[in-house]
């Protein structure tokens, strides 16, 4: 324990107030992060559900196209429509929290006339299948962004919760205990000093009375 003086007592009280303020700030930050986490979770779950539905439908349309147009035709169209798709990973920040974001220069979903073949020479099933797979790519990129953001938010919420718990359950109680202990020590010391002064005063008064009697 630090030396029990009034100066140290005032210092500890100021430190206690500072910690209480820090806890308040951390709790406000935690609430903001949770709010952001929940607002991101909903579109993330929707995207995952949409991917499941779109993938099942795309596979069905592709299976029909394979039966009607043959694998060789599909393979040749695959080669003709092949393209490079550049993705950049960049950092974003929310509430001071950095996370990875995905950016792409070209749109995943192309217009039929920009895919490198004559769309009028294919079946609607194949066109639907191609369109669905391109949309799946777009949705998967979106999910990748959501996953990175949610992961960082989740980690920060846990870390902030632990900091709050340490301050509330360990640091602050320890400081309050020191404040009480020093306060009690100073109080006892002041009471002792007051009692001694009272005794001295009483002795001096008796001496003064005796002096008067003798005089």
Tab-separated table of C-alpha atoms in Angstrom:
chain	number	residue	atom	x	y	z
A	1	UNK	CA	0.000	0.000	0.000
A	2	UNK	CA	1.214	3.517	-0.733
A	3	UNK	CA	2.106	5.889	2.101
A	4	UNK	CA	-1.116	6.950	3.917
A	5	UNK	CA	-1.074	10.710	3.392
A	6	UNK	CA	-3.764	13.177	2.348
A	7	UNK	CA	-1.885	13.872	-0.887
A	8	UNK	CA	-1.893	10.198	-1.817
A	9	UNK	CA	-5.538	9.932	-0.794
A	10	UNK	CA	-6.462	12.763	-3.178
A	11	UNK	CA	-4.344	11.156	-5.898
A	12	UNK	CA	-6.153	7.837	-5.464
A	13	UNK	CA	-9.559	9.522	-5.557
A	14	UNK	CA	-8.626	11.279	-8.815
A	15	UNK	CA	-7.387	7.975	-10.234
A	16	UNK	CA	-10.656	6.327	-9.214
A	17	UNK	CA	-12.666	9.000	-11.045
A	18	UNK	CA	-10.446	8.587	-14.104
A	19	UNK	CA	-10.995	4.814	-14.148
A	20	UNK	CA	-14.769	5.258	-13.766
A	21	UNK	CA	-14.715	7.631	-16.753
A	22	UNK	CA	-12.644	5.116	-18.734
A	23	UNK	CA	-15.143	2.369	-17.936
A	24	UNK	CA	-17.964	4.616	-19.153
A	25	UNK	CA	-16.123	5.339	-22.416
A	26	UNK	CA	-15.344	1.641	-22.945
A	27	UNK	CA	-18.977	0.681	-22.326
A	28	UNK	CA	-20.160	3.286	-24.832
A	29	UNK	CA	-17.637	1.975	-27.364
A	30	UNK	CA	-18.751	-1.590	-26.703
A	31	UNK	CA	-22.401	-0.658	-27.305
A	32	UNK	CA	-21.480	1.083	-30.566
A	33	UNK	CA	-19.486	-1.960	-31.724
A	34	UNK	CA	-22.331	-4.331	-30.827
A	35	UNK	CA	-24.780	-2.137	-32.741
A	36	UNK	CA	-22.497	-2.202	-35.787
A	37	UNK	CA	-22.014	-5.955	-35.393
A	38	UNK	CA	-25.762	-6.588	-35.380
A	39	UNK	CA	-26.396	-4.258	-38.331
A	40	UNK	CA	-23.726	-6.126	-40.320
A	41	UNK	CA	-24.916	-9.583	-39.279
A	42	UNK	CA	-28.331	-9.257	-40.929
A	43	UNK	CA	-27.089	-8.550	-44.491
A	44	UNK	CA	-24.363	-11.159	-43.972
A	45	UNK	CA	-26.919	-13.857	-43.141
A	46	UNK	CA	-29.133	-12.743	-46.020
A	47	UNK	CA	-26.189	-12.963	-48.434
A	48	UNK	CA	-25.374	-16.493	-47.267
A	49	UNK	CA	-28.986	-17.548	-47.732
A	50	UNK	CA	-29.141	-15.970	-51.183
A	51	UNK	CA	-25.945	-17.764	-52.183
A	52	UNK	CA	-27.432	-21.125	-51.212
A	53	UNK	CA	-30.558	-20.501	-53.266
A	54	UNK	CA	-28.711	-19.031	-56.261
A	55	UNK	CA	-26.134	-21.826	-56.295
A	56	UNK	CA	-28.825	-24.525	-56.327
A	57	UNK	CA	-30.663	-22.780	-59.153
A	58	UNK	CA	-27.448	-22.170	-61.133
A	59	UNK	CA	-26.519	-25.849	-60.889
A	60	UNK	CA	-29.986	-26.870	-62.119
A	61	UNK	CA	-29.811	-24.502	-65.102
A	62	UNK	CA	-26.287	-25.688	-65.915
A	63	UNK	CA	-27.376	-29.334	-65.797
A	64	UNK	CA	-30.217	-28.587	-68.240
A	65	UNK	CA	-27.806	-26.684	-70.516
A	66	UNK	CA	-25.342	-29.584	-70.508
A	67	UNK	CA	-28.132	-31.919	-71.596
A	68	UNK	CA	-29.338	-29.637	-74.393
A	69	UNK	CA	-26.136	-28.050	-75.684
A	70	UNK	CA	-23.519	-30.635	-74.773
A	71	UNK	CA	-20.323	-30.370	-72.762
A	72	UNK	CA	-18.152	-29.409	-75.745
A	73	UNK	CA	-20.271	-26.312	-76.426
A	74	UNK	CA	-20.225	-25.330	-72.764
A	75	UNK	CA	-16.441	-25.859	-72.562
A	76	UNK	CA	-15.827	-23.709	-75.630
A	77	UNK	CA	-18.024	-20.938	-74.214
A	78	UNK	CA	-16.119	-21.164	-70.939
A	79	UNK	CA	-12.819	-20.586	-72.746
A	80	UNK	CA	-14.301	-17.745	-74.826
A	81	UNK	CA	-15.663	-15.911	-71.802
A	82	UNK	CA	-12.596	-16.335	-69.603
A	83	UNK	CA	-11.319	-13.049	-68.159
A	84	UNK	CA	-9.019	-11.672	-65.519
A	85	UNK	CA	-10.787	-10.348	-62.469
A	86	UNK	CA	-8.598	-8.172	-60.266
A	87	UNK	CA	-9.378	-7.813	-56.583
A	88	UNK	CA	-7.778	-5.308	-54.235
A	89	UNK	CA	-7.695	-5.776	-50.483
A	90	UNK	CA	-7.727	-2.481	-48.624
A	91	UNK	CA	-8.083	-1.345	-45.039
A	92	UNK	CA	-11.138	0.404	-43.652
A	93	UNK	CA	-11.797	1.788	-40.197
A	94	UNK	CA	-14.880	2.006	-38.016
A	95	UNK	CA	-14.778	3.405	-34.459
A	96	UNK	CA	-11.005	3.278	-34.757
A	97	UNK	CA	-11.137	-0.439	-35.598
A	98	UNK	CA	-9.341	-1.478	-38.787
A	99	UNK	CA	-10.580	-4.330	-40.950
A	100	UNK	CA	-10.003	-5.693	-44.475
A	101	UNK	CA	-12.254	-4.601	-47.302
A	102	UNK	CA	-12.444	-5.995	-50.830
A	103	UNK	CA	-12.582	-3.774	-53.900
A	104	UNK	CA	-12.807	-4.824	-57.549
A	105	UNK	CA	-12.346	-2.736	-60.677
A	106	UNK	CA	-14.783	-4.604	-62.902
A	107	UNK	CA	-18.345	-5.640	-62.136
A	108	UNK	CA	-18.766	-9.401	-61.652
A	109	UNK	CA	-22.138	-9.444	-63.478
A	110	UNK	CA	-21.765	-8.618	-67.177
A	111	UNK	CA	-24.307	-7.708	-69.791
A	112	UNK	CA	-25.012	-10.654	-72.133
A	113	UNK	CA	-23.473	-8.792	-75.071
A	114	UNK	CA	-20.196	-8.280	-73.193
A	115	UNK	CA	-19.434	-11.906	-72.438
A	116	UNK	CA	-17.591	-12.597	-75.680
A	117	UNK	CA	-20.101	-14.766	-77.547
A	118	UNK	CA	-23.439	-14.512	-79.329
A	119	UNK	CA	-26.090	-14.886	-76.642
A	120	UNK	CA	-28.753	-15.512	-79.295
A	121	UNK	CA	-27.081	-18.822	-80.143
A	122	UNK	CA	-27.555	-20.281	-76.671
A	123	UNK	CA	-30.524	-21.435	-74.646
A	124	UNK	CA	-32.176	-19.328	-71.932
A	125	UNK	CA	-31.122	-21.991	-69.422
A	126	UNK	CA	-27.455	-21.424	-70.179
A	127	UNK	CA	-27.872	-17.654	-70.032
A	128	UNK	CA	-29.613	-17.951	-66.675
A	129	UNK	CA	-26.872	-20.241	-65.421
A	130	UNK	CA	-24.081	-17.865	-66.463
A	131	UNK	CA	-25.896	-14.881	-64.977
A	132	UNK	CA	-26.481	-16.730	-61.697
A	133	UNK	CA	-22.842	-17.814	-61.393
A	134	UNK	CA	-21.664	-14.259	-61.986
A	135	UNK	CA	-24.077	-13.053	-59.306
A	136	UNK	CA	-22.712	-15.755	-57.023
A	137	UNK	CA	-19.229	-14.328	-57.498
A	138	UNK	CA	-20.520	-10.883	-56.553
A	139	UNK	CA	-22.304	-12.254	-53.476
A	140	UNK	CA	-19.228	-14.219	-52.377
A	141	UNK	CA	-17.082	-11.089	-52.572
A	142	UNK	CA	-19.654	-9.269	-50.451
A	143	UNK	CA	-19.650	-12.105	-47.914
A	144	UNK	CA	-15.852	-12.035	-47.761
A	145	UNK	CA	-16.072	-8.354	-46.816
A	146	UNK	CA	-18.746	-9.020	-44.195
A	147	UNK	CA	-16.774	-11.906	-42.694
A	148	UNK	CA	-13.660	-9.783	-42.243
A	149	UNK	CA	-15.667	-6.962	-40.681
A	150	UNK	CA	-17.638	-9.267	-38.381
A	151	UNK	CA	-14.501	-11.083	-37.266
A	152	UNK	CA	-12.740	-7.855	-36.307
A	153	UNK	CA	-15.861	-6.488	-34.599
A	154	UNK	CA	-16.311	-9.710	-32.639
A	155	UNK	CA	-12.669	-9.720	-31.526
A	156	UNK	CA	-12.837	-6.070	-30.459
A	157	UNK	CA	-16.098	-6.580	-28.542
A	158	UNK	CA	-14.511	-9.462	-26.611
A	159	UNK	CA	-11.327	-7.460	-25.958
A	160	UNK	CA	-13.303	-4.410	-24.768
A	161	UNK	CA	-15.480	-6.600	-22.532
A	162	UNK	CA	-12.357	-8.061	-20.912
A	163	UNK	CA	-10.875	-4.600	-20.326
A	164	UNK	CA	-14.127	-3.441	-18.699
A	165	UNK	CA	-14.191	-6.548	-16.511
A	166	UNK	CA	-10.578	-6.056	-15.376
A	167	UNK	CA	-11.193	-2.403	-14.514
A	168	UNK	CA	-14.515	-3.078	-12.753
A	169	UNK	CA	-13.582	-6.254	-10.908
A	170	UNK	CA	-9.864	-5.848	-10.198
A	171	UNK	CA	-8.407	-2.358	-10.650
A	172	UNK	CA	-11.246	-0.189	-9.312
A	173	UNK	CA	-12.011	-2.341	-6.218
A	174	UNK	CA	-8.290	-2.325	-5.354
A	175	UNK	CA	-8.100	1.464	-5.539
A	176	UNK	CA	-11.332	1.866	-3.524
A	177	UNK	CA	-9.906	-0.474	-0.876
A	178	UNK	CA	-6.765	1.679	-0.673
A	179	UNK	CA	-8.905	4.827	-0.392
A	180	UNK	CA	-10.908	3.304	2.473
A	181	UNK	CA	-7.778	2.066	4.240
A	182	UNK	CA	-5.947	5.390	3.963
A	183	UNK	CA	-9.112	7.291	4.912
A	184	UNK	CA	-9.533	5.166	8.035
A	185	UNK	CA	-5.841	5.553	8.925
A	186	UNK	CA	-5.978	9.355	8.528
A	187	UNK	CA	-9.247	9.485	10.486
A	188	UNK	CA	-7.789	7.474	13.359
A	189	UNK	CA	-4.654	9.600	13.360
A	190	UNK	CA	-6.730	12.808	13.471
A	191	UNK	CA	-8.879	11.439	16.301
A	192	UNK	CA	-5.741	10.545	18.241
A	193	UNK	CA	-4.290	14.010	17.635
A	194	UNK	CA	-7.584	15.603	18.727
A	195	UNK	CA	-7.645	13.465	21.873
A	196	UNK	CA	-4.043	14.412	22.704
A	197	UNK	CA	-4.787	18.108	22.181
A	198	UNK	CA	-7.857	17.784	24.373
A	199	UNK	CA	-5.804	16.175	27.148
A	200	UNK	CA	-3.110	18.823	26.869
A	201	UNK	CA	-5.753	21.537	27.031
A	202	UNK	CA	-7.342	19.884	30.074
A	203	UNK	CA	-3.953	19.628	31.821
A	204	UNK	CA	-3.151	23.257	31.098
A	205	UNK	CA	-6.541	24.355	32.389
A	206	UNK	CA	-6.046	22.410	35.640
A	207	UNK	CA	-2.587	23.893	36.070
A	208	UNK	CA	-4.048	27.344	35.548
A	209	UNK	CA	-6.724	26.721	38.185
A	210	UNK	CA	-4.130	25.430	40.686
A	211	UNK	CA	-1.995	28.490	40.053
A	212	UNK	CA	-4.963	30.745	40.845
A	213	UNK	CA	-5.708	28.842	44.090
A	214	UNK	CA	-2.123	29.068	45.251
A	215	UNK	CA	-1.895	32.677	44.260
